[in-house]
Structure formats: C-alpha cells, structure tokens
Short mmCIF file of C-alpha atoms in Angstrom, two decimals:
data_model
loop_
_atom_site.label_atom_id
_atom_site.label_comp_id
_atom_site.label_asym_id
_atom_site.label_seq_id
_atom_site.Cartn_x
_atom_site.Cartn_y
_atom_site.Cartn_z
CA MET A 1 23.74 -17.02 -20.44
CA ASP A 2 23.56 -16.01 -24.08
CA LEU A 3 23.71 -12.20 -24.24
CA GLU A 4 23.64 -12.32 -28.04
CA ALA A 5 20.27 -14.07 -27.87
CA VAL A 6 19.12 -11.32 -25.48
CA SER A 7 20.07 -8.66 -28.01
CA LYS A 8 18.19 -10.43 -30.81
CA ARG A 9 15.09 -10.89 -28.67
CA SER A 10 15.26 -7.34 -27.35
CA ALA A 11 14.81 -6.07 -30.90
CA PHE A 12 11.22 -7.34 -30.72
CA HIS A 13 10.71 -5.15 -27.61
CA ALA A 14 12.51 -2.02 -28.80
CA LYS A 15 12.73 1.01 -26.53
CA PRO A 16 11.08 4.16 -27.90
CA GLN A 17 13.76 6.69 -28.78
CA GLY A 18 14.53 9.08 -25.91
CA LEU A 19 12.08 7.54 -23.42
CA ILE A 20 13.52 7.60 -19.89
CA LEU A 21 11.56 6.14 -16.98
CA GLN A 22 12.60 5.80 -13.35
CA TYR A 23 11.88 2.89 -11.01
CA GLY A 24 10.16 4.48 -8.01
CA THR A 25 8.29 3.33 -4.92
CA ALA A 26 5.56 1.92 -7.18
CA GLY A 27 7.99 0.50 -9.76
CA PHE A 28 7.51 1.75 -13.31
CA ARG A 29 4.21 3.39 -14.29
CA THR A 30 3.11 5.19 -17.42
CA ASN A 31 0.77 4.82 -20.40
CA ALA A 32 0.62 1.12 -21.30
CA GLN A 33 1.71 1.65 -24.92
CA HIS A 34 5.18 2.76 -23.72
CA LEU A 35 5.88 -0.27 -21.53
CA ASP A 36 6.64 -3.27 -23.76
CA HIS A 37 10.43 -2.84 -23.55
CA ILE A 38 10.22 -2.18 -19.81
CA MET A 39 8.36 -5.47 -19.22
CA PHE A 40 10.88 -7.47 -21.27
CA ARG A 41 13.79 -5.92 -19.41
CA MET A 42 12.21 -6.46 -16.00
CA GLY A 43 11.90 -10.14 -16.94
CA LEU A 44 15.67 -10.11 -17.52
CA LEU A 45 16.32 -8.29 -14.24
CA ALA A 46 14.10 -10.69 -12.29
CA VAL A 47 16.22 -13.61 -13.53
CA LEU A 48 19.42 -11.88 -12.39
CA ARG A 49 17.92 -11.08 -8.98
CA SER A 50 16.71 -14.68 -8.62
CA LYS A 51 20.17 -16.02 -9.46
CA GLN A 52 21.82 -13.62 -7.00
CA THR A 53 19.48 -14.38 -4.09
CA ARG A 54 18.98 -18.06 -5.02
CA SER A 55 15.29 -17.43 -4.43
CA THR A 56 11.99 -17.02 -6.25
CA ILE A 57 11.38 -13.42 -7.40
CA GLY A 58 7.98 -11.94 -8.29
CA VAL A 59 7.00 -9.65 -11.15
CA MET A 60 3.62 -7.89 -10.84
CA VAL A 61 2.05 -6.18 -13.85
CA THR A 62 -0.20 -3.42 -12.48
CA ALA A 63 -0.62 0.34 -12.19
CA SER A 64 -2.68 0.11 -8.99
CA HIS A 65 -4.91 3.21 -8.66
CA ASN A 66 -3.82 4.79 -11.96
CA PRO A 67 -6.32 5.19 -14.84
CA GLU A 68 -7.16 2.13 -16.95
CA GLU A 69 -5.01 3.20 -19.92
CA ASP A 70 -1.87 3.18 -17.74
CA ASN A 71 0.07 0.15 -16.62
CA GLY A 72 3.20 -0.63 -14.67
CA VAL A 73 5.46 -3.26 -13.20
CA LYS A 74 7.15 -3.91 -9.87
CA LEU A 75 9.53 -6.62 -8.70
CA ILE A 76 9.03 -8.51 -5.44
CA ASP A 77 11.98 -9.63 -3.32
CA PRO A 78 12.35 -13.06 -1.62
CA LEU A 79 10.52 -12.25 1.63
CA GLY A 80 7.60 -10.69 -0.24
CA GLU A 81 9.07 -7.21 0.23
CA MET A 82 9.64 -4.35 -2.19
CA LEU A 83 12.73 -4.61 -4.39
CA ALA A 84 15.99 -3.66 -2.63
CA PRO A 85 17.02 0.01 -3.28
CA SER A 86 20.30 -0.96 -4.97
CA TRP A 87 18.36 -3.08 -7.45
CA GLU A 88 15.91 -0.21 -8.08
CA GLU A 89 18.94 1.61 -9.49
CA HIS A 90 19.73 -1.38 -11.71
CA ALA A 91 16.11 -1.40 -12.89
CA THR A 92 16.29 2.27 -13.90
CA CYS A 93 19.65 1.79 -15.60
CA LEU A 94 18.47 -1.27 -17.55
CA ALA A 95 15.19 0.37 -18.56
CA SER A 96 17.00 3.45 -19.88
CA ALA A 97 19.71 1.64 -21.84
CA GLU A 98 19.75 1.97 -25.62
CA GLU A 99 19.43 -1.31 -27.54
CA GLN A 100 23.12 -1.62 -28.41
CA ASP A 101 24.10 -1.07 -24.77
CA MET A 102 21.87 -3.78 -23.28
CA PRO A 103 24.51 -6.60 -23.11
CA GLY A 104 27.00 -4.26 -21.45
CA VAL A 105 24.48 -3.07 -18.83
CA LEU A 106 23.45 -6.66 -18.01
CA GLY A 107 27.10 -7.66 -17.72
CA ALA A 108 27.83 -4.74 -15.40
CA ILE A 109 24.92 -5.67 -13.10
CA MET A 110 26.10 -9.29 -12.99
CA GLU A 111 29.64 -8.23 -12.15
CA LYS A 112 28.64 -5.72 -9.47
CA GLU A 113 26.19 -8.12 -7.77
CA ALA A 114 28.37 -11.25 -8.23
CA VAL A 115 25.63 -13.07 -10.13
CA ASP A 116 26.50 -16.69 -10.94
CA PRO A 117 25.32 -17.27 -14.55
CA GLN A 118 25.07 -21.02 -13.90
CA GLN A 119 22.69 -20.58 -10.95
CA ALA A 120 19.07 -21.60 -11.62
CA ALA A 121 16.42 -18.86 -11.62
CA PHE A 122 12.69 -18.97 -10.91
CA VAL A 123 10.23 -16.09 -11.40
CA VAL A 124 6.51 -15.91 -10.60
CA ILE A 125 4.27 -13.49 -12.46
CA GLY A 126 0.88 -11.92 -11.72
CA ARG A 127 -1.26 -9.29 -13.41
CA ASP A 128 -4.29 -7.09 -12.78
CA THR A 129 -7.43 -6.80 -14.94
CA ARG A 130 -6.31 -3.97 -17.25
CA PRO A 131 -6.85 -4.67 -20.96
CA SER A 132 -3.08 -4.29 -21.53
CA SER A 133 -1.91 -6.54 -18.69
CA GLU A 134 -2.02 -9.95 -20.39
CA LYS A 135 0.08 -8.86 -23.38
CA LEU A 136 2.57 -7.04 -21.16
CA SER A 137 2.96 -10.06 -18.88
CA GLN A 138 3.90 -12.08 -21.98
CA SER A 139 6.71 -9.58 -22.56
CA VAL A 140 7.93 -10.28 -19.00
CA ILE A 141 7.88 -14.02 -19.75
CA ASP A 142 9.88 -13.36 -22.94
CA GLY A 143 12.57 -11.67 -20.85
CA VAL A 144 12.63 -14.47 -18.28
CA THR A 145 12.90 -17.29 -20.81
CA VAL A 146 15.56 -15.73 -23.05
CA LEU A 147 17.93 -15.77 -20.03
CA GLY A 148 17.04 -19.38 -19.30
CA GLY A 149 14.88 -18.64 -16.25
CA GLN A 150 11.99 -20.87 -15.21
CA PHE A 151 8.64 -19.24 -14.42
CA HIS A 152 5.10 -19.77 -13.16
CA ASP A 153 2.39 -17.44 -14.47
CA TYR A 154 -0.35 -17.08 -11.84
CA GLY A 155 -2.43 -14.95 -14.21
CA LEU A 156 -4.95 -12.67 -12.50
CA LEU A 157 -3.90 -11.84 -8.92
CA THR A 158 -4.09 -8.93 -6.52
CA THR A 159 -0.65 -7.42 -5.90
CA PRO A 160 -0.64 -8.64 -2.26
CA GLN A 161 -1.46 -12.17 -3.41
CA LEU A 162 1.69 -12.26 -5.54
CA HIS A 163 3.71 -10.97 -2.55
CA TYR A 164 2.17 -13.86 -0.59
CA MET A 165 3.09 -16.42 -3.28
CA VAL A 166 6.72 -15.24 -3.35
CA TYR A 167 7.05 -15.41 0.45
CA CYS A 168 5.43 -18.86 0.59
CA ARG A 169 7.78 -20.28 -2.04
CA ASN A 170 10.84 -18.90 -0.25
CA SER A 171 9.83 -19.95 3.28
CA GLY A 172 9.55 -23.66 2.56
CA GLY A 173 5.80 -23.64 3.18
CA ARG A 174 6.13 -22.16 6.68
CA TYR A 175 4.16 -19.06 5.68
CA GLY A 176 1.48 -20.96 3.76
CA LYS A 177 0.72 -22.75 0.50
CA ALA A 178 1.68 -20.83 -2.63
CA THR A 179 -1.74 -21.22 -4.26
CA ILE A 180 -4.92 -19.15 -4.43
CA GLU A 181 -6.64 -21.85 -2.40
CA GLY A 182 -3.83 -21.71 0.17
CA TYR A 183 -4.22 -17.93 0.45
CA CYS A 184 -8.01 -18.15 0.82
CA GLN A 185 -7.83 -20.94 3.38
CA LYS A 186 -5.18 -19.23 5.51
CA LEU A 187 -7.04 -15.93 5.75
CA SER A 188 -10.53 -17.39 6.13
CA LYS A 189 -9.50 -19.90 8.83
CA ALA A 190 -7.86 -17.11 10.85
CA PHE A 191 -10.93 -14.88 10.42
CA VAL A 192 -13.37 -17.64 11.42
CA ASP A 193 -11.22 -18.64 14.44
CA LEU A 194 -11.02 -15.01 15.56
CA THR A 195 -14.72 -14.24 15.20
CA LYS A 196 -15.70 -17.39 17.12
CA GLN A 197 -14.84 -15.31 20.19
CA VAL A 198 -17.58 -12.77 19.42
CA SER A 199 -20.32 -12.78 22.06
CA CYS A 200 -23.72 -13.96 20.87
CA SER A 201 -25.31 -10.71 22.02
CA GLY A 202 -23.51 -8.83 19.24
CA ASP A 203 -24.54 -8.32 15.64
CA GLU A 204 -24.56 -11.91 14.35
CA ASN A 205 -25.30 -10.93 10.74
CA ARG A 206 -22.48 -8.51 10.10
CA SER A 207 -22.22 -7.06 6.62
CA VAL A 208 -19.96 -4.67 4.75
CA LYS A 209 -20.31 -3.04 1.35
CA VAL A 210 -17.16 -3.13 -0.76
CA ASP A 211 -16.31 -0.88 -3.70
CA CYS A 212 -13.83 -2.94 -5.73
CA ALA A 213 -12.76 -0.09 -8.08
CA ASN A 214 -13.80 -2.27 -11.05
CA GLY A 215 -10.55 -4.13 -10.43
CA ILE A 216 -9.02 -7.47 -9.49
CA GLY A 217 -10.27 -7.27 -5.89
CA ALA A 218 -13.81 -8.13 -7.03
CA LEU A 219 -12.72 -11.39 -8.68
CA LYS A 220 -10.71 -12.47 -5.67
CA LEU A 221 -13.36 -11.56 -3.10
CA LYS A 222 -15.89 -13.61 -5.07
CA GLU A 223 -13.50 -16.57 -4.89
CA MET A 224 -13.22 -16.16 -1.10
CA ALA A 225 -16.83 -15.35 -0.20
CA HIS A 226 -17.96 -18.88 0.65
CA TYR A 227 -15.01 -19.38 3.01
CA PHE A 228 -16.29 -16.87 5.57
CA SER A 229 -19.94 -16.53 4.52
CA GLN A 230 -21.26 -17.44 8.00
CA GLY A 231 -19.34 -14.70 9.80
CA LEU A 232 -19.55 -11.87 7.31
CA SER A 233 -21.77 -10.83 4.43
CA VAL A 234 -19.82 -8.98 1.72
CA GLN A 235 -21.75 -6.98 -0.89
CA LEU A 236 -19.67 -6.03 -3.92
CA PHE A 237 -20.03 -2.83 -5.94
CA ASN A 238 -18.01 -1.66 -8.95
CA ASP A 239 -17.15 -5.30 -9.54
CA GLY A 240 -15.89 -4.88 -13.10
CA THR A 241 -19.05 -5.99 -14.89
CA GLU A 242 -19.58 -2.40 -16.02
CA GLY A 243 -17.64 0.81 -15.51
CA ARG A 244 -13.94 1.53 -15.97
CA LEU A 245 -11.11 0.62 -13.61
CA ASN A 246 -10.60 3.32 -10.94
CA HIS A 247 -12.98 5.72 -12.73
CA LEU A 248 -14.98 7.70 -10.13
CA CYS A 249 -14.45 4.83 -7.68
CA GLY A 250 -11.80 3.09 -5.62
CA ALA A 251 -9.82 4.00 -2.50
CA ASP A 252 -7.81 6.80 -4.11
CA PHE A 253 -10.94 8.51 -5.48
CA VAL A 254 -12.77 8.28 -2.14
CA LYS A 255 -9.77 9.54 -0.15
CA SER A 256 -8.96 12.38 -2.55
CA HIS A 257 -12.52 13.61 -3.12
CA GLN A 258 -13.88 12.86 0.38
CA LYS A 259 -17.07 11.41 -1.06
CA PRO A 260 -18.52 7.96 -1.84
CA PRO A 261 -17.72 6.25 -5.14
CA GLN A 262 -20.08 6.23 -8.07
CA GLY A 263 -22.17 3.06 -8.16
CA MET A 264 -22.28 2.51 -4.38
CA GLU A 265 -25.73 2.38 -2.78
CA MET A 266 -25.22 3.84 0.70
CA LYS A 267 -27.83 3.96 3.44
CA SER A 268 -27.43 5.86 6.69
CA ASP A 269 -24.75 4.44 9.01
CA GLU A 270 -23.92 1.45 6.78
CA ARG A 271 -20.32 0.28 6.92
CA CYS A 272 -18.63 0.66 3.52
CA CYS A 273 -15.08 0.36 2.23
CA SER A 274 -13.16 0.84 -1.02
CA PHE A 275 -10.20 -1.06 -2.47
CA ASP A 276 -7.87 0.36 -5.10
CA GLY A 277 -7.32 -1.23 -8.52
CA ASP A 278 -4.86 -3.93 -7.38
CA ALA A 279 -6.36 -4.35 -3.88
CA ASP A 280 -3.42 -3.23 -1.75
CA ARG A 281 -5.19 -0.17 -0.26
CA ILE A 282 -8.39 0.14 1.73
CA VAL A 283 -10.37 3.00 3.26
CA TYR A 284 -13.66 2.82 5.20
CA TYR A 285 -16.52 5.33 5.27
CA TYR A 286 -20.17 5.86 6.09
CA SER A 287 -22.91 8.45 5.75
CA ASP A 288 -24.60 9.68 8.95
CA ALA A 289 -28.31 10.35 9.53
CA ASP A 290 -27.87 13.92 8.26
CA GLY A 291 -26.27 12.72 5.04
CA HIS A 292 -22.74 13.82 6.00
CA PHE A 293 -19.91 11.69 4.61
CA HIS A 294 -17.34 10.32 7.09
CA LEU A 295 -14.00 8.88 5.91
CA LEU A 296 -11.98 6.45 8.05
CA ASP A 297 -8.59 6.41 6.34
CA GLY A 298 -5.29 4.68 7.04
CA ASP A 299 -4.80 6.70 10.25
CA LYS A 300 -8.11 5.48 11.70
CA ILE A 301 -7.30 1.92 10.61
CA ALA A 302 -3.84 2.00 12.25
CA THR A 303 -5.37 3.38 15.45
CA LEU A 304 -8.03 0.66 15.64
CA ILE A 305 -5.56 -2.16 14.98
CA SER A 306 -2.73 -0.96 17.23
CA SER A 307 -5.12 -0.22 20.11
CA PHE A 308 -6.56 -3.75 19.89
CA LEU A 309 -3.11 -5.35 19.71
CA LYS A 310 -2.01 -3.40 22.79
CA GLU A 311 -5.11 -4.60 24.69
CA LEU A 312 -4.28 -8.22 23.84
CA LEU A 313 -0.65 -7.79 24.93
CA LEU A 314 -1.80 -6.29 28.25
CA GLU A 315 -4.16 -9.26 28.72
CA ILE A 316 -1.34 -11.73 28.13
CA GLY A 317 1.00 -9.77 30.39
CA GLU A 318 3.95 -9.83 28.00
CA SER A 319 6.16 -6.76 27.68
CA LEU A 320 6.60 -6.68 23.92
CA SER A 321 7.39 -3.47 22.05
CA ILE A 322 4.66 -2.15 19.77
CA GLY A 323 5.11 0.88 17.54
CA VAL A 324 3.05 2.72 14.94
CA VAL A 325 4.75 4.15 11.86
CA GLN A 326 3.17 7.04 9.95
CA THR A 327 4.13 9.56 7.28
CA ALA A 328 3.90 13.34 7.35
CA TYR A 329 0.39 13.01 5.85
CA ALA A 330 -0.96 11.38 9.03
CA ASN A 331 -3.56 13.57 10.70
CA GLY A 332 -2.21 15.28 13.81
CA SER A 333 -5.19 14.10 15.86
CA SER A 334 -4.32 10.45 15.19
CA THR A 335 -0.74 10.97 16.35
CA ARG A 336 -1.89 12.73 19.53
CA TYR A 337 -4.49 10.01 20.29
CA LEU A 338 -1.96 7.20 19.89
CA GLU A 339 0.75 8.89 21.94
CA GLU A 340 -1.31 10.56 24.67
CA VAL A 341 -4.34 8.28 25.10
CA MET A 342 -3.15 4.84 23.97
CA LYS A 343 0.47 5.45 25.09
CA VAL A 344 1.73 3.84 21.88
CA PRO A 345 4.95 5.28 20.42
CA VAL A 346 4.59 6.81 16.95
CA TYR A 347 7.35 7.28 14.38
CA CYS A 348 7.37 9.22 11.11
CA THR A 349 9.14 8.17 7.90
CA LYS A 350 9.32 9.39 4.33
CA THR A 351 6.32 8.67 2.10
CA GLY A 352 6.39 5.21 0.52
CA VAL A 353 5.47 1.85 2.02
CA LYS A 354 9.02 0.51 1.81
CA HIS A 355 10.17 3.22 4.26
CA LEU A 356 7.35 2.46 6.73
CA HIS A 357 7.89 -1.29 6.43
CA HIS A 358 11.58 -1.12 7.31
CA LYS A 359 10.91 1.08 10.35
CA ALA A 360 8.07 -1.21 11.52
CA GLN A 361 10.48 -4.17 11.50
CA GLU A 362 12.44 -2.54 14.33
CA PHE A 363 9.66 -3.46 16.81
CA ASP A 364 8.35 -6.75 18.15
CA ILE A 365 5.06 -5.67 16.59
CA GLY A 366 4.99 -2.81 14.08
CA VAL A 367 1.79 -1.31 12.66
CA TYR A 368 2.11 0.97 9.66
CA PHE A 369 -0.41 2.66 7.40
CA GLU A 370 -0.18 5.55 5.03
CA ALA A 371 -3.20 7.85 5.20
CA ASN A 372 -4.19 6.53 1.76
CA GLY A 373 -5.00 3.14 3.30
CA HIS A 374 -1.89 1.19 2.32
CA GLY A 375 -0.47 -0.72 5.26
CA THR A 376 -0.35 -3.76 7.52
CA ALA A 377 1.14 -5.07 10.77
CA VAL A 378 4.42 -6.96 11.00
CA PHE A 379 5.45 -9.36 13.74
CA SER A 380 9.04 -10.44 14.33
CA GLU A 381 9.68 -14.15 13.94
CA ALA A 382 10.64 -14.44 17.61
CA VAL A 383 7.33 -12.85 18.63
CA GLU A 384 5.37 -15.22 16.39
CA VAL A 385 7.05 -18.23 18.01
CA LYS A 386 6.53 -16.84 21.52
CA ILE A 387 2.84 -16.01 21.05
CA LYS A 388 2.07 -19.38 19.46
CA ARG A 389 3.74 -21.11 22.41
CA LEU A 390 1.73 -19.01 24.88
CA ALA A 391 -1.48 -19.88 23.02
CA GLN A 392 -0.77 -23.56 23.62
CA GLU A 393 0.38 -23.22 27.24
CA LEU A 394 -1.92 -20.59 28.76
CA GLU A 395 -5.51 -21.15 29.85
CA ASP A 396 -8.37 -18.81 30.79
CA GLU A 397 -8.37 -15.21 29.53
CA LYS A 398 -4.63 -15.07 28.88
CA GLY A 399 -4.76 -18.13 26.66
CA LYS A 400 -7.80 -16.73 24.85
CA ALA A 401 -5.95 -13.47 24.16
CA ALA A 402 -2.88 -15.37 22.90
CA LYS A 403 -5.04 -17.46 20.54
CA MET A 404 -6.61 -14.27 19.19
CA LEU A 405 -3.15 -12.83 18.55
CA VAL A 406 -2.19 -16.00 16.66
CA SER A 407 -5.22 -15.56 14.40
CA ILE A 408 -4.35 -11.90 13.78
CA ILE A 409 -0.78 -12.86 12.86
CA ASP A 410 -2.16 -15.35 10.33
CA LEU A 411 -4.68 -12.82 8.99
CA PHE A 412 -2.16 -10.16 8.11
CA ASN A 413 -0.34 -10.46 4.82
CA GLN A 414 2.79 -9.19 6.52
CA ALA A 415 4.86 -8.65 3.43
CA THR A 416 2.78 -5.76 2.18
CA GLY A 417 -0.51 -3.96 2.53
CA ASP A 418 -3.43 -6.22 1.54
CA ALA A 419 -6.93 -4.73 1.28
CA ILE A 420 -8.60 -8.14 1.72
CA SER A 421 -6.67 -9.18 4.83
CA ASP A 422 -6.90 -5.66 6.28
CA MET A 423 -10.69 -5.72 5.78
CA LEU A 424 -11.00 -9.07 7.57
CA VAL A 425 -8.87 -7.84 10.50
CA ILE A 426 -10.96 -4.65 10.80
CA GLU A 427 -14.25 -6.55 10.61
CA ALA A 428 -13.07 -9.04 13.24
CA ILE A 429 -11.91 -6.29 15.64
CA LEU A 430 -15.16 -4.34 15.28
CA ALA A 431 -17.13 -7.53 15.98
CA LEU A 432 -14.99 -8.53 18.96
CA LYS A 433 -15.18 -5.08 20.54
CA GLY A 434 -18.86 -4.62 19.64
CA LEU A 435 -18.07 -1.34 17.89
CA THR A 436 -20.19 0.30 15.24
CA VAL A 437 -18.44 2.23 12.48
CA GLN A 438 -19.61 5.46 14.16
CA GLN A 439 -18.06 4.46 17.50
CA TRP A 440 -14.81 3.60 15.74
CA ASP A 441 -14.88 6.97 13.98
CA ALA A 442 -15.45 8.74 17.32
CA LEU A 443 -12.16 7.51 18.87
CA TYR A 444 -10.76 10.88 17.83
CA VAL A 445 -11.82 13.73 15.52
CA ASP A 446 -9.59 14.48 12.55
CA LEU A 447 -8.19 17.97 12.25
CA PRO A 448 -9.53 19.61 9.07
CA ASN A 449 -6.94 19.38 6.29
CA ARG A 450 -6.37 20.16 2.64
CA GLN A 451 -4.02 18.78 -0.01
CA LEU A 452 -3.12 20.79 -3.13
CA LYS A 453 -0.73 20.43 -6.09
CA VAL A 454 1.45 23.13 -7.65
CA LYS A 455 2.96 22.69 -11.13
CA VAL A 456 6.64 23.61 -11.29
CA ALA A 457 9.28 23.64 -14.02
CA ASP A 458 11.53 21.21 -12.12
CA ARG A 459 10.45 19.42 -8.94
CA ARG A 460 14.10 18.81 -8.01
CA VAL A 461 14.46 22.41 -6.82
CA ILE A 462 12.70 21.25 -3.64
CA SER A 463 14.63 19.01 -1.26
CA THR A 464 13.39 17.94 2.16
CA THR A 465 14.51 16.53 5.49
CA ASP A 466 12.89 15.29 8.74
CA ALA A 467 10.75 12.64 6.98
CA GLU A 468 9.78 15.23 4.34
CA ARG A 469 8.32 17.61 6.93
CA GLN A 470 10.91 20.37 6.42
CA ALA A 471 12.06 21.93 3.13
CA LEU A 472 15.82 22.46 2.77
CA THR A 473 15.64 24.17 -0.62
CA PRO A 474 14.88 26.55 -2.23
CA PRO A 475 16.21 29.13 0.27
CA GLY A 476 13.53 30.91 2.26
CA LEU A 477 10.73 28.43 1.53
CA GLN A 478 10.63 26.74 4.93
CA GLU A 479 10.89 30.07 6.75
CA ALA A 480 7.91 31.34 4.75
CA ILE A 481 5.90 28.22 5.59
CA ASN A 482 6.75 28.58 9.28
CA ASP A 483 5.50 32.20 9.28
CA LEU A 484 2.21 31.18 7.63
CA VAL A 485 1.63 28.29 10.07
CA LYS A 486 1.97 30.67 13.04
CA LYS A 487 -1.17 32.53 11.89
CA TYR A 488 -3.49 29.56 12.58
CA LYS A 489 -4.44 27.38 15.56
CA LEU A 490 -3.35 23.71 15.75
CA ALA A 491 -1.76 24.24 12.35
CA ARG A 492 1.02 22.57 10.43
CA ALA A 493 1.97 22.43 6.77
CA PHE A 494 4.64 20.85 4.61
CA VAL A 495 5.55 20.50 0.94
CA ARG A 496 7.23 17.66 -0.95
CA PRO A 497 8.07 17.05 -4.60
CA SER A 498 6.17 14.32 -6.44
CA GLY A 499 8.19 11.19 -7.16
CA THR A 500 6.93 10.92 -10.73
CA GLU A 501 5.97 14.32 -12.20
CA ASP A 502 6.92 17.99 -11.96
CA ILE A 503 4.46 18.97 -9.27
CA VAL A 504 4.86 19.88 -5.63
CA ARG A 505 2.37 18.44 -3.14
CA VAL A 506 1.12 20.78 -0.42
CA TYR A 507 -0.46 19.56 2.83
CA ALA A 508 -2.02 21.77 5.51
CA GLU A 509 -4.14 21.20 8.60
CA ALA A 510 -5.64 23.54 11.17
CA ASP A 511 -8.45 23.86 13.72
CA SER A 512 -11.12 24.64 11.06
CA GLN A 513 -11.65 23.72 7.43
CA GLU A 514 -11.58 27.37 6.43
CA SER A 515 -8.21 27.83 8.13
CA ALA A 516 -6.80 24.63 6.59
CA ASP A 517 -7.97 25.76 3.13
CA ARG A 518 -6.49 29.25 3.57
CA LEU A 519 -3.18 27.88 4.87
CA ALA A 520 -2.90 25.38 1.98
CA TYR A 521 -3.62 28.17 -0.54
CA GLU A 522 -1.08 30.54 1.01
CA VAL A 523 1.61 27.84 1.09
CA SER A 524 0.83 27.03 -2.56
CA LEU A 525 1.41 30.65 -3.50
CA VAL A 526 4.80 30.64 -1.73
CA VAL A 527 5.78 27.42 -3.54
CA PHE A 528 4.70 28.93 -6.87
CA GLN A 529 6.79 32.05 -6.23
CA LEU A 530 9.93 30.44 -4.78
CA ALA A 531 10.07 27.04 -6.51
CA GLY A 532 9.52 27.99 -10.15
CA GLY A 533 5.77 27.58 -10.55
CA ILE A 534 4.43 27.34 -14.11
CA GLY A 535 1.00 27.72 -15.66
CA GLU A 536 -1.86 29.34 -13.82
CA LYS A 537 -1.15 30.80 -10.41
CA PRO A 538 -2.86 28.91 -7.52
CA GLN A 539 -6.39 30.14 -6.94
CA PRO A 540 -8.31 30.16 -3.63
CA SER A 541 -11.03 27.50 -3.32
CA PHE A 542 -12.77 29.05 -0.32
#
C-alpha cells in the first residue's frame, strides 16, 4: 500500500478548511458540494474494511429522504448490515483529518484493526438518481483504486439492492445472485408462489398506487413490473420524469405532513403507498369516503406482518420465538395491540435501524419497523433451514403454511429495510387474508400524536436513557415532563436530541388530538427553558 500515492491523490479531493462531519446512523449527509473529500476517503476506508474482513464491502452514494441538493454515503458490512460501530468512529476520524495527517490516520486504523496490507480488497458501489451522485461515486472509485482495491460499479441502485448485492457476494450465492436480474427473480418468484395460495373468490385484479418520490424506486419498479404483472398491478406516480426528488412527495413527506403527496391521483378507498428517495422506507395510506386521510405507518406494517407470521407458526405447530422491535416513536396503541391481543412480545430500542436490527436478531423471527416505515423481518439461519425442511416434509395445511413461510423468507431483504420487498410482502398478506386497506387500518386505532422540534444552542445538553424515553439531563427536565403527562389521559411524551443538528425532537400522544397538541407544546416550552432554546419561543398550533 502506497500511502504517498494516497497523499498525492487526496490533494485532488481536498477537505474544505474547518469542515467536520460525523458518521451517524445514516452515514455522512450534507450539501453535495461539501462531500468530494468524504467520498474519496470512504473509498479508502472501504478497502481497509474489505482487507480486514476478507469480504466484499459496499459503498452507497445517497441521501435517502433529504432534499435533492444534499447527498451522502454509507458503508455496508459483509452480511449486508450497517457498518460496525467501531468502524463508524474510524470513518469520522478519517473524514475529519487534515490533508497532512491522512497517512498517519490510515496507518493508525490499519494497526488498530490488524489490517493485512497484502490482503486483496473488493468494493461494490451503488448510487441514487441525484444529479451529484455519479460524480461523487467516481470520487469513491478514486479512493478504492489508489489503495489497490478492486471494484464493481453497479451504477443506479436502491440502497437495499446494494445491501442485497453485498450479502450475495459474501454468502457464496446461498442468498441469491448478485445481479439486478437475480434480485428481481428472487423477489418476484417468492411473491408469485405466495399469491398462488389466494382463493379465487378474492380480488383477482389487485392494484396499488406507488409514489416513488421522484427517486430510484421508480426505475427499479419499472424493471420488475413484468415479473409479477399477473398478480399485481402497480401504478407509478412521481416517477422522476418531472418534479424534484423528495419535493412534496415520498414517505417522509407523507408521514410528517399526514397528507398525500403532490402528483398522486387518489380515489376513495384506493390502496396507495410512498417510498423514500432511495427506496428503503415505505408507508401506506388511503382516503375514505368522507375525504379523510388515513396513514398506515411502520407500526401498522409491523403489526400486519408479525400477526400473519404468528398465524403461520401456529398452523405449523412449531414453538419458535417471534418478537417485534420498536422505538419510542411507536404509537402506544400498536404496542398494546401486539402485546395484549396478538400476545407477541414487544421490545423498544434507541432510534436507528442498526439498533432495531441487532435486537431483532435475538429471536428466531424478529420483526422491526420504525414508525417512519423503515424495517423488515429477520429469520435466524437455523429457522430458515428448519422451515424449508418442514415445507418439504409436511403435507396438508401444515405443509402449505410452511411453504408460505419459505416464500416470505425469500421475499424479505433481511439485511435492511427494502420498500420494494416490504410492499410485495404487504400486498401478498392482504391478498391471502382477503383484507382491504380499511380492514387492515381497523386492527387498532392510533392514539393522536404530535411531533415538534425545538432549536437549541447545543443538543448535547440533553442525554437520555431507557431507549431514549427518559431524559437524564438537564436536571429537572424529566420531572417537568412527567408532571405535564399526568394532566392528560392515555398520555406519554419524550424528548431526544437530533443526531445531526442542534434541535431537540419532541413527541407526545394522548387520548385526543387537542390534548396531544397541547402536551407537545407544553413539553416544547420546558425544553426551550431548560435546555438552552434559541430563536423564537415555541408557539401553540392549536
């Protein structure tokens, strides 16, 4: 490894003076014009990680649901998972290093992680449809090649598709073929096999309208459409032909604003869904006969999927552990429904898919979704083997249930949340159970809730515990929140600092929308007063 060559090449990707960025749950994200040096350095880091793990590593150029002018990058570990926490620290350290310190920082990482410089390295790269993504992915390639790494540039991919490619390449083909065609064939075959079980008396011409956020999801759904055209009609909106990425559309917009995206033609009781910009989140929604908008977010999705999986396990008669993992943002009604009606254990983790994913792996079958629609189901390898054996051995209804479970295992992109595979699972379950979107929505009624943001001078003054549901500092804040919550029925509230900017996020829910709004406002005032609020004081919205 020629560190002198790295220094020379790095000069072409110079770091702006004084710019410090931190690798968070979503990797690095900021305005695209500040990211050239980050991309080059993440190419370097990917080579080191590949050498250390002796595996293929992925680098995805995307800023997901952020505005079009932003971009970002995240590294993908060998099993298609998020980058290991210790290497997140290396990423931050490398990104922040001044030019003259680069060789020393790289050397320190290699020494600490026992990286063999003679070991071969292979990196795969994907990018979303942002105008800046192609040029930035070339900067990643520059970093990979200057350290002697080999690479394959997949070009335009959804983020989950690159996770899939990494896992396929590192599992010796057991997980699937590391090609777009392999991805399409795996998911579509599982979907078609699963929906073969749908009774003829059901809706044979099922259709769903998909808002693609003017992002990569539209391109990839178009590529897949003919694979499952007989079982499902997919109508695309905000497909990138006009309109800006994530502007007034996409899963984050729909979830945050509780209204349909611009550019979506919605008729009464039609089933609709939205992806985000890189197609790793999905939310469903519909408009009722009175014109009221109904959102089915990650909580409703997790409930539908986990309930169906439990039914199949009961049919087979196998005592396998199934658990649902949520964050503090999960609606209280969903938690109560799962625990009290479905008798499925529910666990809460810190916000961020990597935290949910690791907890879900503790079960034979783990289902996790953030309320924003990012999630999946994971099956332990032993469970996969067992269920596939049962599908071959069992006959009658038990064998049928086992075969359906096999198809669901193949449908889920287990390494990460995947809007396309999640959509196919949801559509298959609704068809198999003969449920309309309204009947799915009626499984439980969400408690009214409100989310607000408070600007503060330094978000670090707030620290939390209990999966971010309790504030440890500043002194007196949690006690004040507790006193406010006592004023309302079925109420709870929590605050947590943003991972990327100096704001504090406030969440409140209660038995009525008015109460939830008042509670959120009152908690915001307390945060402003005790946690160093800046700018305009929070104002009531009710």
